[in-house]
PDB file of C-alpha atoms in Angstrom:
ATOM      1  CA  MET D   1      43.991 279.243 180.139  1.00 32.00           C
ATOM      2  CA  GLU D   2      44.409 276.170 182.357  1.00 38.00           C
ATOM      3  CA  ASP D   3      43.067 273.861 179.644  1.00 40.00           C
ATOM      4  CA  ARG D   4      45.546 275.263 177.148  1.00 42.00           C
ATOM      5  CA  ILE D   5      48.433 274.888 179.594  1.00 65.00           C
ATOM      6  CA  GLY D   6      47.368 271.365 180.466  1.00 74.00           C
ATOM      7  CA  TRP D   7      47.303 270.172 176.885  1.00 89.00           C
ATOM      8  CA  LEU D   8      50.668 271.810 176.211  1.00 93.00           C
ATOM      9  CA  ASP D   9      52.119 269.753 179.053  1.00 93.00           C
ATOM     10  CA  MET D  10      50.626 266.671 177.405  1.00 93.00           C
ATOM     11  CA  ALA D  11      52.216 267.692 174.094  1.00 95.00           C
ATOM     12  CA  ARG D  12      55.578 268.262 175.810  1.00 96.00           C
ATOM     13  CA  ALA D  13      55.324 264.780 177.295  1.00 96.00           C
ATOM     14  CA  ILE D  14      54.735 263.278 173.847  1.00 96.00           C
ATOM     15  CA  GLY D  15      57.686 265.271 172.542  1.00 97.00           C
ATOM     16  CA  ILE D  16      60.134 264.207 175.258  1.00 97.00           C
ATOM     17  CA  VAL D  17      59.135 260.543 174.899  1.00 97.00           C
ATOM     18  CA  ALA D  18      59.865 260.914 171.175  1.00 97.00           C
ATOM     19  CA  VAL D  19      63.268 262.461 171.947  1.00 97.00           C
ATOM     20  CA  VAL D  20      64.240 259.633 174.301  1.00 97.00           C
ATOM     21  CA  LEU D  21      62.955 256.977 171.895  1.00 96.00           C
ATOM     22  CA  GLY D  22      64.758 258.572 168.966  1.00 95.00           C
ATOM     23  CA  HIS D  23      68.062 258.584 170.828  1.00 95.00           C
ATOM     24  CA  SER D  24      67.635 255.081 172.241  1.00 94.00           C
ATOM     25  CA  THR D  25      66.197 252.965 169.454  1.00 90.00           C
ATOM     26  CA  SER D  26      68.113 251.018 166.842  1.00 86.00           C
ATOM     27  CA  TYR D  27      65.005 250.412 164.703  1.00 92.00           C
ATOM     28  CA  PRO D  28      65.344 252.569 161.549  1.00 92.00           C
ATOM     29  CA  LEU D  29      61.610 253.184 161.052  1.00 93.00           C
ATOM     30  CA  LEU D  30      61.036 254.214 164.663  1.00 94.00           C
ATOM     31  CA  TRP D  31      64.146 256.396 164.654  1.00 95.00           C
ATOM     32  CA  SER D  32      63.044 258.061 161.423  1.00 94.00           C
ATOM     33  CA  ALA D  33      59.536 258.676 162.747  1.00 94.00           C
ATOM     34  CA  MET D  34      60.814 260.317 165.933  1.00 96.00           C
ATOM     35  CA  PHE D  35      63.382 262.506 164.151  1.00 96.00           C
ATOM     36  CA  HIS D  36      60.772 263.743 161.710  1.00 96.00           C
ATOM     37  CA  PHE D  37      59.065 265.789 164.396  1.00 97.00           C
ATOM     38  CA  HIS D  38      60.491 265.725 167.932  1.00 96.00           C
ATOM     39  CA  MET D  39      62.775 268.786 167.882  1.00 97.00           C
ATOM     40  CA  PRO D  40      60.532 270.775 165.495  1.00 97.00           C
ATOM     41  CA  LEU D  41      57.729 270.180 168.005  1.00 98.00           C
ATOM     42  CA  PHE D  42      59.709 271.691 170.882  1.00 97.00           C
ATOM     43  CA  PHE D  43      60.608 274.783 168.858  1.00 98.00           C
ATOM     44  CA  MET D  44      56.981 275.154 167.750  1.00 97.00           C
ATOM     45  CA  MET D  45      55.701 274.874 171.319  1.00 97.00           C
ATOM     46  CA  SER D  46      58.242 277.459 172.441  1.00 96.00           C
ATOM     47  CA  GLY D  47      56.919 279.794 169.751  1.00 96.00           C
ATOM     48  CA  MET D  48      53.331 279.144 170.794  1.00 94.00           C
ATOM     49  CA  VAL D  49      53.928 280.494 174.320  1.00 93.00           C
ATOM     50  CA  PHE D  50      56.288 283.293 173.300  1.00 93.00           C
ATOM     51  CA  GLY D  51      55.221 286.654 174.676  1.00 86.00           C
ATOM     52  CA  ALA D  52      57.608 288.848 172.644  1.00 76.00           C
ATOM     53  CA  PRO D  53      58.882 291.202 175.386  1.00 82.00           C
ATOM     54  CA  ALA D  54      61.454 293.908 174.689  1.00 91.00           C
ATOM     55  CA  PRO D  55      64.627 292.218 173.369  1.00 92.00           C
ATOM     56  CA  ALA D  56      66.900 293.511 176.141  1.00 93.00           C
ATOM     57  CA  LEU D  57      64.466 292.350 178.817  1.00 94.00           C
ATOM     58  CA  LEU D  58      64.106 288.971 177.125  1.00 94.00           C
ATOM     59  CA  ALA D  59      67.881 288.527 176.934  1.00 95.00           C
ATOM     60  CA  ARG D  60      68.234 289.154 180.685  1.00 94.00           C
ATOM     61  CA  ARG D  61      65.411 286.735 181.453  1.00 94.00           C
ATOM     62  CA  ARG D  62      66.725 284.001 179.202  1.00 95.00           C
ATOM     63  CA  ILE D  63      70.236 284.249 180.618  1.00 96.00           C
ATOM     64  CA  ALA D  64      68.645 283.343 183.956  1.00 95.00           C
ATOM     65  CA  THR D  65      66.093 280.807 182.699  1.00 96.00           C
ATOM     66  CA  LEU D  66      68.074 279.093 179.921  1.00 97.00           C
ATOM     67  CA  LEU D  67      71.801 279.802 180.071  1.00 97.00           C
ATOM     68  CA  LEU D  68      72.297 279.512 183.838  1.00 97.00           C
ATOM     69  CA  PRO D  69      70.698 276.019 183.960  1.00 97.00           C
ATOM     70  CA  TYR D  70      72.578 275.157 180.758  1.00 98.00           C
ATOM     71  CA  ALA D  71      75.904 275.869 182.492  1.00 97.00           C
ATOM     72  CA  ALA D  72      74.828 274.028 185.657  1.00 97.00           C
ATOM     73  CA  TRP D  73      73.726 270.911 183.767  1.00 98.00           C
ATOM     74  CA  LEU D  74      76.847 271.031 181.598  1.00 97.00           C
ATOM     75  CA  LEU D  75      78.905 270.811 184.776  1.00 97.00           C
ATOM     76  CA  VAL D  76      76.758 267.972 186.142  1.00 97.00           C
ATOM     77  CA  VAL D  77      77.025 265.912 182.949  1.00 97.00           C
ATOM     78  CA  ALA D  78      80.762 266.622 182.701  1.00 97.00           C
ATOM     79  CA  LEU D  79      81.297 265.333 186.243  1.00 96.00           C
ATOM     80  CA  ALA D  80      79.141 262.288 185.450  1.00 95.00           C
ATOM     81  CA  ASP D  81      81.221 261.666 182.313  1.00 95.00           C
ATOM     82  CA  ILE D  82      84.419 261.709 184.357  1.00 95.00           C
ATOM     83  CA  ALA D  83      82.933 259.402 187.010  1.00 94.00           C
ATOM     84  CA  ILE D  84      81.452 256.923 184.536  1.00 91.00           C
ATOM     85  CA  GLY D  85      84.652 256.950 182.486  1.00 89.00           C
ATOM     86  CA  ALA D  86      86.572 255.826 185.568  1.00 89.00           C
ATOM     87  CA  LEU D  87      84.463 252.662 185.901  1.00 86.00           C
ATOM     88  CA  PRO D  88      85.743 249.361 184.465  1.00 84.00           C
ATOM     89  CA  GLY D  89      84.499 248.794 180.927  1.00 80.00           C
ATOM     90  CA  HIS D  90      83.610 252.440 180.360  1.00 83.00           C
ATOM     91  CA  SER D  91      85.409 255.370 178.816  1.00 89.00           C
ATOM     92  CA  ALA D  92      84.850 259.105 179.039  1.00 92.00           C
ATOM     93  CA  HIS D  93      83.344 260.920 176.062  1.00 93.00           C
ATOM     94  CA  LEU D  94      85.423 264.080 176.390  1.00 95.00           C
ATOM     95  CA  PRO D  95      89.253 264.004 176.360  1.00 93.00           C
ATOM     96  CA  TRP D  96      89.766 264.860 180.015  1.00 94.00           C
ATOM     97  CA  GLY D  97      93.438 263.915 179.674  1.00 92.00           C
ATOM     98  CA  GLU D  98      93.749 267.036 177.538  1.00 94.00           C
ATOM     99  CA  PRO D  99      91.996 269.624 179.707  1.00 94.00           C
ATOM    100  CA  ALA D 100      92.384 272.485 177.203  1.00 96.00           C
ATOM    101  CA  VAL D 101      90.674 270.457 174.459  1.00 96.00           C
ATOM    102  CA  ALA D 102      87.874 269.295 176.752  1.00 96.00           C
ATOM    103  CA  LEU D 103      87.279 272.830 178.062  1.00 96.00           C
ATOM    104  CA  THR D 104      87.259 274.270 174.537  1.00 97.00           C
ATOM    105  CA  ARG D 105      84.637 271.789 173.417  1.00 97.00           C
ATOM    106  CA  LEU D 106      82.517 272.554 176.484  1.00 96.00           C
ATOM    107  CA  LEU D 107      82.698 276.274 175.745  1.00 96.00           C
ATOM    108  CA  LEU D 108      81.898 275.860 172.032  1.00 96.00           C
ATOM    109  CA  GLY D 109      78.926 273.560 172.633  1.00 96.00           C
ATOM    110  CA  GLY D 110      76.768 272.699 169.619  1.00 95.00           C
ATOM    111  CA  THR D 111      78.265 269.961 167.434  1.00 94.00           C
ATOM    112  CA  PHE D 112      81.492 270.104 169.449  1.00 96.00           C
ATOM    113  CA  LEU D 113      79.564 268.232 172.146  1.00 95.00           C
ATOM    114  CA  VAL D 114      78.412 264.699 171.382  1.00 92.00           C
ATOM    115  CA  GLU D 115      77.083 261.561 173.053  1.00 94.00           C
ATOM    116  CA  PRO D 116      76.075 262.357 176.688  1.00 95.00           C
ATOM    117  CA  PHE D 117      76.342 266.068 175.837  1.00 96.00           C
ATOM    118  CA  GLY D 118      74.549 265.695 172.519  1.00 94.00           C
ATOM    119  CA  ILE D 119      71.351 267.622 173.385  1.00 96.00           C
ATOM    120  CA  PHE D 120      72.937 270.782 174.800  1.00 97.00           C
ATOM    121  CA  TRP D 121      72.853 272.495 171.400  1.00 97.00           C
ATOM    122  CA  PHE D 122      69.074 272.821 171.768  1.00 97.00           C
ATOM    123  CA  VAL D 123      69.212 275.268 174.679  1.00 97.00           C
ATOM    124  CA  THR D 124      71.748 277.671 173.185  1.00 98.00           C
ATOM    125  CA  CYS D 125      69.989 277.504 169.811  1.00 98.00           C
ATOM    126  CA  LEU D 126      66.652 278.246 171.508  1.00 98.00           C
ATOM    127  CA  PHE D 127      68.235 281.223 173.277  1.00 98.00           C
ATOM    128  CA  LEU D 128      69.442 282.674 169.967  1.00 98.00           C
ATOM    129  CA  VAL D 129      66.133 281.960 168.240  1.00 98.00           C
ATOM    130  CA  GLN D 130      64.165 283.743 170.969  1.00 97.00           C
ATOM    131  CA  ILE D 131      66.400 286.816 170.787  1.00 97.00           C
ATOM    132  CA  ILE D 132      65.910 286.992 167.006  1.00 97.00           C
ATOM    133  CA  ALA D 133      62.156 286.496 167.357  1.00 97.00           C
ATOM    134  CA  ALA D 134      61.942 289.227 169.987  1.00 96.00           C
ATOM    135  CA  LEU D 135      63.825 291.659 167.731  1.00 96.00           C
ATOM    136  CA  LEU D 136      61.497 290.790 164.865  1.00 95.00           C
ATOM    137  CA  LEU D 137      58.225 291.077 166.774  1.00 93.00           C
ATOM    138  CA  PHE D 138      59.254 294.151 168.766  1.00 91.00           C
ATOM    139  CA  HIS D 139      60.451 296.174 165.780  1.00 89.00           C
ATOM    140  CA  HIS D 140      58.987 294.657 162.600  1.00 91.00           C
ATOM    141  CA  ALA D 141      56.054 292.402 163.546  1.00 91.00           C
ATOM    142  CA  GLN D 142      54.484 292.911 160.119  1.00 93.00           C
ATOM    143  CA  TRP D 143      57.401 291.009 158.596  1.00 94.00           C
ATOM    144  CA  LEU D 144      56.618 287.809 160.489  1.00 94.00           C
ATOM    145  CA  PRO D 145      55.255 285.807 157.488  1.00 94.00           C
ATOM    146  CA  LEU D 146      58.105 286.995 155.252  1.00 96.00           C
ATOM    147  CA  VAL D 147      60.817 286.148 157.798  1.00 96.00           C
ATOM    148  CA  THR D 148      59.215 282.754 158.407  1.00 96.00           C
ATOM    149  CA  ALA D 149      59.433 281.966 154.689  1.00 96.00           C
ATOM    150  CA  ALA D 150      62.973 283.352 154.446  1.00 97.00           C
ATOM    151  CA  SER D 151      64.149 281.281 157.390  1.00 97.00           C
ATOM    152  CA  VAL D 152      63.073 277.991 155.811  1.00 95.00           C
ATOM    153  CA  VAL D 153      64.700 278.975 152.494  1.00 96.00           C
ATOM    154  CA  ALA D 154      67.920 279.747 154.382  1.00 95.00           C
ATOM    155  CA  ALA D 155      67.651 276.389 156.170  1.00 94.00           C
ATOM    156  CA  LEU D 156      67.289 274.523 152.875  1.00 93.00           C
ATOM    157  CA  VAL D 157      70.515 275.993 151.482  1.00 90.00           C
ATOM    158  CA  MET D 158      72.487 275.942 154.752  1.00 86.00           C
ATOM    159  CA  PRO D 159      75.729 273.968 154.259  1.00 84.00           C
ATOM    160  CA  ARG D 160      77.048 271.444 156.747  1.00 83.00           C
ATOM    161  CA  LEU D 161      79.432 273.458 158.932  1.00 86.00           C
ATOM    162  CA  PRO D 162      80.832 273.211 162.448  1.00 89.00           C
ATOM    163  CA  ASN D 163      78.034 274.405 164.687  1.00 92.00           C
ATOM    164  CA  PRO D 164      79.151 276.136 167.893  1.00 96.00           C
ATOM    165  CA  TRP D 165      76.238 276.918 170.219  1.00 95.00           C
ATOM    166  CA  GLY D 166      73.823 275.647 167.563  1.00 95.00           C
ATOM    167  CA  ILE D 167      74.276 278.831 165.505  1.00 96.00           C
ATOM    168  CA  ILE D 168      74.041 277.008 162.158  1.00 96.00           C
ATOM    169  CA  SER D 169      70.788 275.402 163.318  1.00 97.00           C
ATOM    170  CA  VAL D 170      69.135 278.776 163.907  1.00 97.00           C
ATOM    171  CA  PRO D 171      67.428 279.258 160.495  1.00 97.00           C
ATOM    172  CA  LEU D 172      65.603 275.908 160.615  1.00 97.00           C
ATOM    173  CA  ALA D 173      64.839 276.238 164.331  1.00 98.00           C
ATOM    174  CA  LEU D 174      63.617 279.818 163.792  1.00 98.00           C
ATOM    175  CA  PHE D 175      61.247 278.605 161.076  1.00 98.00           C
ATOM    176  CA  PHE D 176      59.550 276.129 163.411  1.00 98.00           C
ATOM    177  CA  PHE D 177      59.538 278.683 166.255  1.00 98.00           C
ATOM    178  CA  LEU D 178      57.820 281.298 164.071  1.00 97.00           C
ATOM    179  CA  MET D 179      55.427 278.651 162.787  1.00 97.00           C
ATOM    180  CA  GLY D 180      54.522 278.086 166.437  1.00 96.00           C
ATOM    181  CA  ILE D 181      53.627 281.764 166.752  1.00 96.00           C
ATOM    182  CA  LEU D 182      51.520 281.587 163.590  1.00 95.00           C
ATOM    183  CA  HIS D 183      49.927 278.356 164.789  1.00 94.00           C
ATOM    184  CA  ARG D 184      48.831 280.031 168.025  1.00 92.00           C
ATOM    185  CA  ARG D 185      47.339 282.941 166.117  1.00 92.00           C
ATOM    186  CA  HIS D 186      45.429 281.032 163.450  1.00 92.00           C
ATOM    187  CA  THR D 187      44.742 277.439 164.525  1.00 89.00           C
ATOM    188  CA  ASP D 188      41.397 278.174 166.178  1.00 86.00           C
ATOM    189  CA  ARG D 189      40.187 280.084 163.119  1.00 89.00           C
ATOM    190  CA  LEU D 190      41.299 277.386 160.678  1.00 88.00           C
ATOM    191  CA  GLY D 191      40.013 274.579 162.870  1.00 87.00           C
ATOM    192  CA  VAL D 192      39.360 271.265 161.156  1.00 92.00           C
ATOM    193  CA  ARG D 193      40.743 272.516 157.839  1.00 92.00           C
ATOM    194  CA  LEU D 194      44.197 272.813 159.375  1.00 94.00           C
ATOM    195  CA  THR D 195      43.949 269.331 160.868  1.00 94.00           C
ATOM    196  CA  MET D 196      42.921 267.892 157.506  1.00 96.00           C
ATOM    197  CA  LEU D 197      45.900 269.608 155.874  1.00 96.00           C
ATOM    198  CA  ALA D 198      48.206 268.243 158.582  1.00 96.00           C
ATOM    199  CA  GLY D 199      46.808 264.770 157.992  1.00 96.00           C
ATOM    200  CA  ALA D 200      47.661 265.112 154.303  1.00 97.00           C
ATOM    201  CA  LEU D 201      51.198 266.341 155.021  1.00 97.00           C
ATOM    202  CA  ALA D 202      52.173 263.854 157.743  1.00 97.00           C
ATOM    203  CA  PRO D 203      52.453 260.825 155.381  1.00 97.00           C
ATOM    204  CA  LEU D 204      55.223 262.670 153.524  1.00 97.00           C
ATOM    205  CA  ALA D 205      57.417 261.328 156.337  1.00 96.00           C
ATOM    206  CA  LEU D 206      57.274 257.980 154.506  1.00 95.00           C
ATOM    207  CA  LEU D 207      58.771 259.599 151.387  1.00 95.00           C
ATOM    208  CA  SER D 208      61.416 261.802 152.991  1.00 97.00           C
ATOM    209  CA  ARG D 209      64.489 261.705 155.167  1.00 96.00           C
ATOM    210  CA  PRO D 210      64.143 262.749 158.817  1.00 96.00           C
ATOM    211  CA  LEU D 211      65.369 266.145 159.933  1.00 95.00           C
ATOM    212  CA  ASP D 212      68.368 266.595 162.192  1.00 95.00           C
ATOM    213  CA  LEU D 213      68.260 270.128 163.511  1.00 96.00           C
ATOM    214  CA  LYS D 214      71.500 269.746 165.441  1.00 95.00           C
ATOM    215  CA  VAL D 215      73.508 269.565 162.219  1.00 94.00           C
ATOM    216  CA  ALA D 216      71.119 271.872 160.323  1.00 94.00           C
ATOM    217  CA  ASP D 217      69.939 268.987 158.131  1.00 95.00           C
ATOM    218  CA  ALA D 218      66.515 269.779 156.677  1.00 95.00           C
ATOM    219  CA  GLY D 219      66.137 266.243 155.340  1.00 95.00           C
ATOM    220  CA  THR D 220      64.597 265.841 151.903  1.00 96.00           C
ATOM    221  CA  PRO D 221      64.136 269.409 150.613  1.00 95.00           C
ATOM    222  CA  VAL D 222      60.657 270.748 151.343  1.00 96.00           C
ATOM    223  CA  LEU D 223      59.094 267.305 151.918  1.00 97.00           C
ATOM    224  CA  SER D 224      60.683 266.733 155.327  1.00 97.00           C
ATOM    225  CA  VAL D 225      59.712 270.188 156.558  1.00 97.00           C
ATOM    226  CA  LEU D 226      56.113 269.730 155.379  1.00 98.00           C
ATOM    227  CA  ALA D 227      55.959 266.303 157.013  1.00 98.00           C
ATOM    228  CA  ALA D 228      57.304 267.758 160.261  1.00 98.00           C
ATOM    229  CA  LEU D 229      54.679 270.512 160.243  1.00 98.00           C
ATOM    230  CA  GLY D 230      51.921 267.974 159.667  1.00 97.00           C
ATOM    231  CA  LEU D 231      53.128 265.660 162.409  1.00 98.00           C
ATOM    232  CA  CYS D 232      53.612 268.519 164.883  1.00 97.00           C
ATOM    233  CA  HIS D 233      50.087 269.788 164.326  1.00 97.00           C
ATOM    234  CA  LEU D 234      48.646 266.301 164.757  1.00 96.00           C
ATOM    235  CA  VAL D 235      50.514 265.915 168.059  1.00 96.00           C
ATOM    236  CA  LEU D 236      49.248 269.295 169.247  1.00 96.00           C
ATOM    237  CA  ALA D 237      45.697 268.565 168.107  1.00 94.00           C
ATOM    238  CA  GLY D 238      45.806 265.135 169.742  1.00 93.00           C
ATOM    239  CA  ALA D 239      47.144 266.592 172.991  1.00 93.00           C
ATOM    240  CA  ARG D 240      44.132 268.916 173.130  1.00 90.00           C
ATOM    241  CA  GLN D 241      41.818 265.900 173.109  1.00 89.00           C
ATOM    242  CA  LEU D 242      43.689 263.656 175.523  1.00 87.00           C
ATOM    243  CA  PRO D 243      42.405 263.350 179.087  1.00 87.00           C
ATOM    244  CA  ARG D 244      44.481 265.170 181.690  1.00 83.00           C
ATOM    245  CA  TRP D 245      46.772 262.519 183.193  1.00 86.00           C
ATOM    246  CA  PRO D 246      48.834 263.981 186.055  1.00 88.00           C
ATOM    247  CA  VAL D 247      51.726 261.543 185.587  1.00 90.00           C
ATOM    248  CA  VAL D 248      51.970 262.418 181.895  1.00 91.00           C
ATOM    249  CA  GLU D 249      51.776 266.137 182.679  1.00 91.00           C
ATOM    250  CA  VAL D 250      54.722 265.696 185.056  1.00 94.00           C
ATOM    251  CA  LEU D 251      56.744 264.284 182.148  1.00 95.00           C
ATOM    252  CA  GLY D 252      55.855 267.398 180.190  1.00 95.00           C
ATOM    253  CA  ARG D 253      56.930 269.737 182.971  1.00 95.00           C
ATOM    254  CA  ALA D 254      60.116 267.730 183.494  1.00 96.00           C
ATOM    255  CA  SER D 255      60.923 267.600 179.775  1.00 96.00           C
ATOM    256  CA  LEU D 256      64.008 269.825 179.902  1.00 96.00           C
ATOM    257  CA  VAL D 257      65.516 267.889 182.820  1.00 97.00           C
ATOM    258  CA  ILE D 258      64.812 264.615 180.997  1.00 98.00           C
ATOM    259  CA  MET D 259      66.435 266.109 177.919  1.00 97.00           C
ATOM    260  CA  TYR D 260      69.590 266.959 179.862  1.00 97.00           C
ATOM    261  CA  VAL D 261      70.025 263.589 181.620  1.00 97.00           C
ATOM    262  CA  HIS D 262      68.697 260.898 179.297  1.00 97.00           C
ATOM    263  CA  LEU D 263      71.799 260.591 177.114  1.00 97.00           C
ATOM    264  CA  THR D 264      74.051 260.118 180.144  1.00 96.00           C
ATOM    265  CA  ILE D 265      71.821 257.230 181.219  1.00 96.00           C
ATOM    266  CA  PHE D 266      71.801 255.838 177.690  1.00 95.00           C
ATOM    267  CA  TYR D 267      75.578 255.845 177.255  1.00 93.00           C
ATOM    268  CA  ALA D 268      76.150 254.460 180.752  1.00 92.00           C
ATOM    269  CA  LEU D 269      73.707 251.544 180.380  1.00 92.00           C
ATOM    270  CA  ARG D 270      73.391 250.760 176.660  1.00 89.00           C
ATOM    271  CA  GLY D 271      74.062 247.127 175.988  1.00 84.00           C
ATOM    272  CA  THR D 272      73.269 246.336 179.619  1.00 89.00           C
ATOM    273  CA  ILE D 273      69.475 246.681 179.557  1.00 91.00           C
ATOM    274  CA  GLY D 274      66.943 246.633 176.742  1.00 91.00           C
ATOM    275  CA  VAL D 275      65.629 249.716 174.989  1.00 92.00           C
ATOM    276  CA  PRO D 276      62.140 249.678 176.602  1.00 93.00           C
ATOM    277  CA  LEU D 277      63.619 249.584 180.102  1.00 96.00           C
ATOM    278  CA  LEU D 278      66.221 252.171 179.136  1.00 95.00           C
ATOM    279  CA  VAL D 279      63.514 254.542 177.915  1.00 96.00           C
ATOM    280  CA  LEU D 280      61.420 254.050 181.058  1.00 97.00           C
ATOM    281  CA  LEU D 281      64.458 254.546 183.290  1.00 97.00           C
ATOM    282  CA  SER D 282      65.429 257.739 181.468  1.00 97.00           C
ATOM    283  CA  LEU D 283      61.927 259.178 181.778  1.00 97.00           C
ATOM    284  CA  ALA D 284      61.505 258.155 185.411  1.00 97.00           C
ATOM    285  CA  THR D 285      64.945 259.413 186.448  1.00 97.00           C
ATOM    286  CA  GLY D 286      64.458 262.763 184.731  1.00 97.00           C
ATOM    287  CA  ALA D 287      60.973 263.212 186.206  1.00 97.00           C
ATOM    288  CA  GLY D 288      62.198 262.225 189.668  1.00 97.00           C
ATOM    289  CA  LEU D 289      65.076 264.683 189.461  1.00 97.00           C
ATOM    290  CA  TRP D 290      62.695 267.436 188.349  1.00 97.00           C
ATOM    291  CA  MET D 291      60.419 266.807 191.336  1.00 96.00           C
ATOM    292  CA  LEU D 292      63.406 266.866 193.702  1.00 97.00           C
ATOM    293  CA  LEU D 293      64.929 270.020 192.210  1.00 97.00           C
ATOM    294  CA  ASP D 294      61.525 271.710 192.181  1.00 96.00           C
ATOM    295  CA  ARG D 295      61.289 271.481 195.965  1.00 95.00           C
ATOM    296  CA  PHE D 296      64.085 273.940 196.748  1.00 95.00           C
ATOM    297  CA  ASP D 297      64.464 277.560 195.711  1.00 95.00           C
ATOM    298  CA  VAL D 298      68.179 277.309 194.989  1.00 96.00           C
ATOM    299  CA  THR D 299      67.818 274.306 192.679  1.00 96.00           C
ATOM    300  CA  ARG D 300      64.716 275.782 191.052  1.00 96.00           C
ATOM    301  CA  THR D 301      66.803 278.834 190.166  1.00 95.00           C
ATOM    302  CA  LEU D 302      70.072 277.141 189.301  1.00 96.00           C
ATOM    303  CA  MET D 303      68.921 273.928 187.613  1.00 96.00           C
ATOM    304  CA  LEU D 304      65.386 274.687 186.417  1.00 96.00           C
ATOM    305  CA  GLY D 305      65.703 278.377 185.614  1.00 94.00           C
ATOM    306  CA  GLN D 306      62.565 279.245 187.572  1.00 90.00           C
ATOM    307  CA  GLN D 307      62.036 282.134 189.941  1.00 72.00           C
ATOM    308  CA  ARG D 308      61.045 281.748 193.568  1.00 60.00           C
ATOM    309  CA  PRO D 309      57.358 280.690 193.714  1.00 55.00           C
ATOM    310  CA  ARG D 310      54.751 282.089 196.019  1.00 44.00           C
ATOM    311  CA  GLU D 311      54.173 279.889 199.041  1.00 44.00           C
ATOM    312  CA  ALA D 312      50.637 279.148 197.816  1.00 40.00           C
ATOM    313  CA  ASP D 313      52.085 277.589 194.683  1.00 44.00           C
ATOM    314  CA  ARG D 314      54.271 275.105 196.529  1.00 42.00           C
ATOM    315  CA  ARG D 315      52.746 271.749 195.674  1.00 45.00           C
ATOM    316  CA  PRO D 316      55.861 269.848 194.629  1.00 43.00           C
ATOM    317  CA  PHE D 317      54.318 266.962 192.736  1.00 39.00           C
ATOM    318  CA  LEU D 318      51.265 268.404 191.013  1.00 40.00           C
ATOM    319  CA  ARG D 319      51.685 272.146 191.501  1.00 41.00           C
ATOM    320  CA  ARG D 320      49.658 274.232 189.065  1.00 39.00           C
ATOM    321  CA  PHE D 321      51.921 275.095 186.135  1.00 36.00           C
ATOM    322  CA  ARG D 322      52.385 278.808 185.521  1.00 39.00           C
ATOM    323  CA  HIS D 323      52.195 279.923 181.896  1.00 40.00           C
ATOM    324  CA  LYS D 324      55.686 280.864 180.737  1.00 39.00           C
ATOM    325  CA  SER D 325      57.762 280.777 177.626  1.00 38.00           C
ATOM    326  CA  ALA D 326      59.387 277.361 177.028  1.00 39.00           C
TER     327      ALA D 326
END
């Protein structure tokens, strides 16, 4: 089990670097490459570690592990937006002069939040996806392949609509999440054949538009989804083979914190420092914050969504990672 957990941390690290690069770069080819797989990868990895508990139990757990940190980080980023907006040469990204409008957008989330808040849709969408997956697996597990196919069909015909809480993104996100479950079940049996298929699908990224799950954009119909599946599998397969680098594993464990903070850093410093330094600063700041928050029970609960650890597990920098749903 430790080997599997270790390589998943490596895969998470690759994914969060791709997220930061995709949001920071102005190079079209690099941006396209990152957007072809980075968010699908996170939904797939979440599916791979999904334990399918009873839906009511899952909902209670995810309120504590996803929605409570979501609200805490939303407050942190909102306060940072106000503070940065007060600095000379900067402006706030929410209309704080109209408190009712700003509060409404914070409550709606999804596509009503942009720029420093632009990644928050992922957490609420993941919450909804996990509830749907739990209902499916708890009551009708035999329908998993059919629902997986139906979800991608729904994603391909989904119109562009306002997207509170990432609701409109759910069909496409659910597809990749369920593919993560199927990947966990069948990848060892399929072995090299699956990797060869992924290698054949990945180059379709050169022929298709990137996906944008936030706005429920499936890219070029069928081709973009196939390319994303190929790229995600290659990342996962590569992560299995990579040596265990503790610093990289920390990036994987800190991925959600990095996700929350990197856009605030980007919008505060863009145009001031170059993209490589901006990416490194975003990763280092997020990882440093994760290590700090991981030291204290109250911040572990409030900001990281983790329960109180046993005293034997308290190794703040390289503590053994406990296998949980993403």
